[in-house]
Short mmCIF file of C-alpha atoms and ligand atoms in Angstrom, two decimals:
data_model
loop_
_atom_site.label_atom_id
_atom_site.label_comp_id
_atom_site.label_asym_id
_atom_site.label_seq_id
_atom_site.Cartn_x
_atom_site.Cartn_y
_atom_site.Cartn_z
CA MET A 5 85.30 103.52 117.21
CA ARG A 6 87.24 103.97 120.72
CA VAL A 7 90.16 105.14 119.77
CA LEU A 8 93.27 105.71 122.43
CA VAL A 9 95.13 108.81 121.97
CA VAL A 10 98.80 109.29 123.09
CA SER A 11 101.22 111.82 122.85
CA ASP A 12 105.01 113.16 123.49
CA ILE A 13 105.51 109.28 125.25
CA HIS A 14 109.49 110.10 125.13
CA SER A 15 110.57 107.12 125.61
CA ASN A 16 109.13 106.65 129.04
CA ILE A 17 107.48 102.72 128.83
CA GLU A 18 106.06 102.70 132.35
CA ALA A 19 103.96 105.49 131.43
CA LEU A 20 102.95 103.67 128.53
CA HIS A 21 102.04 100.55 130.13
CA ALA A 22 100.40 102.37 133.02
CA VAL A 23 98.16 104.05 130.49
CA LEU A 24 97.43 101.43 128.30
CA GLY A 25 95.75 99.38 131.54
CA HIS A 26 93.99 102.51 132.48
CA ALA A 27 92.57 102.80 129.26
CA GLN A 28 91.78 98.89 129.26
CA ARG A 29 89.33 99.34 132.46
CA GLN A 30 87.58 102.42 131.13
CA GLY A 31 86.60 100.20 128.32
CA GLY A 32 89.17 99.65 125.99
CA PHE A 33 89.79 100.40 122.33
CA ASP A 34 89.59 99.96 118.75
CA ALA A 35 92.74 102.06 117.55
CA VAL A 36 95.56 103.84 118.95
CA TRP A 37 96.55 107.09 117.56
CA CYS A 38 99.53 108.93 118.29
CA THR A 39 100.77 112.59 117.81
CA GLY A 40 104.58 112.20 117.68
CA ASP A 41 107.55 112.43 120.00
CA ILE A 42 107.72 108.92 120.92
CA VAL A 43 111.07 108.89 121.67
CA GLY A 44 113.81 111.40 123.13
CA TYR A 45 114.50 112.27 127.17
CA GLY A 46 113.58 108.87 128.43
CA ALA A 47 115.72 105.69 128.68
CA ASP A 48 113.19 103.27 126.87
CA PRO A 49 113.47 104.08 123.05
CA GLY A 50 113.23 100.85 121.64
CA ALA A 51 110.52 99.16 123.76
CA VAL A 52 108.00 102.38 123.05
CA ILE A 53 108.30 102.22 119.45
CA ASP A 54 107.81 98.25 119.45
CA ALA A 55 105.12 98.62 122.05
CA LEU A 56 102.94 101.03 119.41
CA ARG A 57 103.92 99.20 116.33
CA LEU A 58 102.45 96.03 118.16
CA LEU A 59 99.39 97.90 118.94
CA GLY A 60 99.30 99.18 115.05
CA ALA A 61 99.06 102.74 116.07
CA THR A 62 98.80 105.37 113.14
CA CYS A 63 101.78 108.02 114.28
CA VAL A 64 102.98 110.95 113.20
CA CYS A 65 106.74 112.24 113.55
CA GLY A 66 107.58 114.90 116.43
CA ASN A 67 110.57 116.96 116.49
CA HIS A 68 112.58 114.25 118.72
CA ASP A 69 111.48 111.58 116.42
CA LEU A 70 112.87 113.62 113.73
CA ALA A 71 116.16 113.89 115.37
CA ALA A 72 116.67 110.67 116.71
CA CYS A 73 116.79 109.26 113.20
CA GLY A 74 118.70 112.05 112.00
CA ARG A 75 115.91 113.67 109.64
CA ILE A 76 117.34 117.02 111.38
CA GLY A 77 120.21 118.26 113.75
CA VAL A 78 120.07 118.57 117.57
CA ASN A 79 120.93 122.27 117.12
CA ASP A 80 117.13 123.78 117.93
CA PHE A 81 117.36 121.85 121.02
CA ASN A 82 118.06 122.74 124.62
CA PRO A 83 121.36 120.74 126.01
CA ALA A 84 119.75 118.26 127.83
CA ALA A 85 117.08 117.54 124.86
CA ALA A 86 120.11 117.39 122.20
CA ASP A 87 122.06 115.31 124.74
CA ALA A 88 119.00 112.89 124.76
CA ALA A 89 118.18 112.99 121.02
CA ILE A 90 122.42 111.69 120.53
CA TRP A 91 121.83 109.43 123.28
CA THR A 92 118.66 107.57 121.63
CA ARG A 93 119.92 107.40 118.05
CA GLY A 94 122.89 104.90 119.32
CA ALA A 95 120.12 103.36 121.15
CA LEU A 96 117.80 102.42 118.29
CA SER A 97 118.31 99.07 116.04
CA GLU A 98 118.13 99.86 112.56
CA ALA A 99 114.58 98.51 112.28
CA GLU A 100 113.47 100.95 114.90
CA ARG A 101 115.29 103.84 113.27
CA ASP A 102 114.01 102.86 109.73
CA HIS A 103 110.50 102.61 111.40
CA LEU A 104 110.81 106.52 112.75
CA GLU A 105 111.82 107.55 109.27
CA SER A 106 108.97 106.02 107.68
CA LEU A 107 106.20 108.04 109.84
CA PRO A 108 104.34 111.19 108.12
CA LEU A 109 104.29 114.36 109.84
CA ILE A 110 100.75 114.89 109.35
CA ALA A 111 98.27 111.90 109.09
CA ARG A 112 94.57 111.80 108.76
CA ALA A 113 92.67 108.62 110.69
CA GLU A 114 88.81 108.13 109.97
CA ASP A 115 88.04 112.07 109.88
CA VAL A 116 90.28 113.32 112.26
CA THR A 117 94.07 115.33 110.83
CA LEU A 118 96.84 114.46 113.48
CA VAL A 119 99.91 116.36 113.17
CA HIS A 120 102.77 117.06 116.35
CA GLY A 121 103.07 120.75 116.38
CA SER A 122 100.56 122.50 114.37
CA LEU A 123 99.46 122.23 110.62
CA ARG A 124 101.57 125.67 110.09
CA GLU A 125 104.53 124.13 111.51
CA PRO A 126 104.22 120.00 111.93
CA GLU A 127 107.92 119.93 114.33
CA TRP A 128 108.00 123.09 115.93
CA GLU A 129 104.93 125.06 116.73
CA TYR A 130 103.31 125.10 120.39
CA LEU A 131 99.76 125.77 119.72
CA LEU A 132 98.56 127.37 122.73
CA ASP A 133 97.19 130.74 121.16
CA HIS A 134 94.50 132.74 119.48
CA GLU A 135 96.32 133.12 116.27
CA GLY A 136 97.87 129.65 116.58
CA ALA A 137 94.75 128.58 116.53
CA ARG A 138 93.19 130.58 113.64
CA ALA A 139 95.91 129.49 111.65
CA GLN A 140 95.36 126.01 112.75
CA PHE A 141 91.86 126.21 111.54
CA GLU A 142 92.56 127.85 108.36
CA ARG A 143 94.64 124.82 107.58
CA GLN A 144 92.41 122.40 108.78
CA GLN A 145 90.42 120.12 106.57
CA THR A 146 88.54 117.85 109.06
CA PRO A 147 86.20 119.26 111.81
CA TRP A 148 88.58 117.53 114.15
CA SER A 149 92.32 117.92 114.50
CA ILE A 150 94.55 116.54 117.52
CA VAL A 151 98.01 118.25 118.39
CA GLY A 152 100.67 117.01 120.83
CA HIS A 153 103.88 118.85 121.54
CA SER A 154 103.35 121.48 124.25
CA HIS A 155 102.58 118.37 126.63
CA LEU A 156 99.20 120.15 127.95
CA GLN A 157 95.74 118.68 127.83
CA PHE A 158 93.09 121.20 126.05
CA ILE A 159 90.11 121.43 123.44
CA CYS A 160 89.98 124.26 121.44
CA ILE A 161 86.56 125.23 120.16
CA GLU A 162 86.36 127.70 116.78
CA HIS A 163 83.89 130.28 117.55
CA PRO A 164 82.03 131.90 114.51
CA GLU A 165 82.19 135.63 116.01
CA GLY A 166 85.18 135.93 118.44
CA PRO A 167 88.67 134.16 119.29
CA PRO A 168 88.60 130.32 118.92
CA ARG A 169 88.65 129.75 122.92
CA PHE A 170 91.32 127.45 124.50
CA HIS A 171 89.75 125.36 127.67
CA MET A 172 92.64 123.22 129.80
CA THR A 173 91.07 120.22 130.76
CA SER A 174 90.96 117.93 134.21
CA ASP A 175 91.35 114.49 135.10
CA GLY A 176 88.26 112.44 134.05
CA GLU A 177 86.64 115.60 132.14
CA GLU A 178 84.32 114.41 129.08
CA ILE A 179 83.32 116.40 126.39
CA MET A 180 80.35 115.91 123.58
CA LEU A 181 81.57 116.89 120.09
CA ASP A 182 79.32 118.18 117.34
CA ASP A 183 79.99 119.55 113.98
CA THR A 184 81.96 122.61 115.36
CA ARG A 185 85.67 122.50 114.68
CA VAL A 186 87.90 121.69 117.66
CA ILE A 187 91.60 121.07 118.27
CA LEU A 188 92.11 118.53 120.61
CA ASN A 189 95.51 118.03 123.00
CA ALA A 190 95.68 114.66 124.59
CA GLY A 191 99.01 115.89 126.62
CA SER A 192 101.90 114.01 127.36
CA VAL A 193 102.11 110.46 128.41
CA GLY A 194 106.02 110.70 129.11
CA GLN A 195 106.64 113.87 130.55
CA PRO A 196 103.94 116.01 131.70
CA ARG A 197 104.58 120.01 132.16
CA ASP A 198 101.41 121.17 133.76
CA GLY A 199 102.79 120.12 137.56
CA ASP A 200 100.78 117.03 137.93
CA PRO A 201 103.30 113.87 137.44
CA ARG A 202 100.81 111.79 136.35
CA ALA A 203 100.67 110.22 132.69
CA GLY A 204 98.22 112.18 130.42
CA TYR A 205 96.11 110.66 127.53
CA MET A 206 92.87 111.01 125.69
CA LEU A 207 90.04 108.40 124.74
CA LEU A 208 87.92 109.71 121.52
CA ASP A 209 84.83 107.80 120.65
CA THR A 210 84.53 108.52 116.89
CA GLY A 211 80.93 107.06 116.79
CA MET A 212 79.33 108.88 120.11
CA ARG A 213 81.52 111.61 119.28
CA ILE A 214 82.59 112.04 123.13
CA VAL A 215 86.28 112.79 124.01
CA SER A 216 87.75 112.42 127.51
CA TRP A 217 91.05 113.40 129.32
CA HIS A 218 92.45 111.14 131.70
CA ARG A 219 95.45 111.30 134.11
CA VAL A 220 97.33 107.77 135.77
CA ARG A 221 99.74 107.22 137.97
CA TYR A 222 103.03 105.16 137.35
CA ASP A 223 106.30 104.02 138.95
CA VAL A 224 108.07 107.76 137.98
CA ALA A 225 110.99 106.26 140.37
CA ARG A 226 112.13 103.68 138.28
CA THR A 227 111.78 105.83 135.26
CA ALA A 228 113.77 108.30 136.68
CA ALA A 229 116.36 105.31 137.77
CA LYS A 230 116.87 104.05 134.21
CA ILE A 231 117.62 107.52 132.85
CA ARG A 232 119.99 108.52 135.47
CA ALA A 233 121.62 104.75 134.61
CA ALA A 234 121.68 105.41 131.01
CA GLY A 235 123.87 108.09 131.65
CA LEU A 236 121.50 110.70 130.51
CA PRO A 237 121.40 114.61 132.10
CA HIS A 238 119.53 113.75 135.34
CA ILE A 239 117.20 116.85 134.68
CA LEU A 240 115.60 114.57 132.70
CA ALA A 241 114.96 112.35 135.68
CA ALA A 242 114.52 115.09 138.35
CA ARG A 243 111.67 116.76 136.50
CA LEU A 244 109.32 113.95 136.11
CA PHE A 245 108.73 113.64 140.03
CA GLU A 246 107.22 117.27 139.34
CA GLY A 247 105.32 117.20 136.01
CA GLN A 248 107.52 120.15 134.73
ZN1 ZN B 311 107.44 116.28 123.46
#
């Protein structure tokens, strides 16, 4: 099965549409998996939720999704993120809020575990170091797991004698998987933070056991204009041009 893996879309419908089109041109996909933060920051939360529902995506809940449907407060968010979470709550229809509320923190699709932060701390952990990776592998019941939250594209490979090995991946990079356990991150569709403003995503062929990472340009100026017009903090528009 060919799976389009998306994460941290953050209410950015232009970026999501660009990713869907690009993934189609790479040979298409049979399923969509999303590792959370569907909403928050951007101006089109409802459109992104509706698009994922139409695609029949398997989604887990991220910290921004939890805040948008009121399952957590905004005290742990920075001021711009908190403003955006409160704005998003008001922008969602009841059906969209109910949908976010229904999403699990951890999901299993095929033989892959999906979680936003980590299995140790699904809402908040940035899984980016050896200690975090070890804790993930201790809890991971499947050969492969996919996380989001850091907005960075990587593979982390378990190593029997040494620490887990992180490798930050680049556009078009393809890796063959085997029975070695790995943690994957698709990066961020809607708000990349590695200095490259292009939308990020991952394709996973579960039968061929091939994973690849991709970047795609989208109309950042249009997305940024919508963020400013919605009255959201202007920093949330400016950072999209920088990929920060
Ligand atoms: Zn996020």
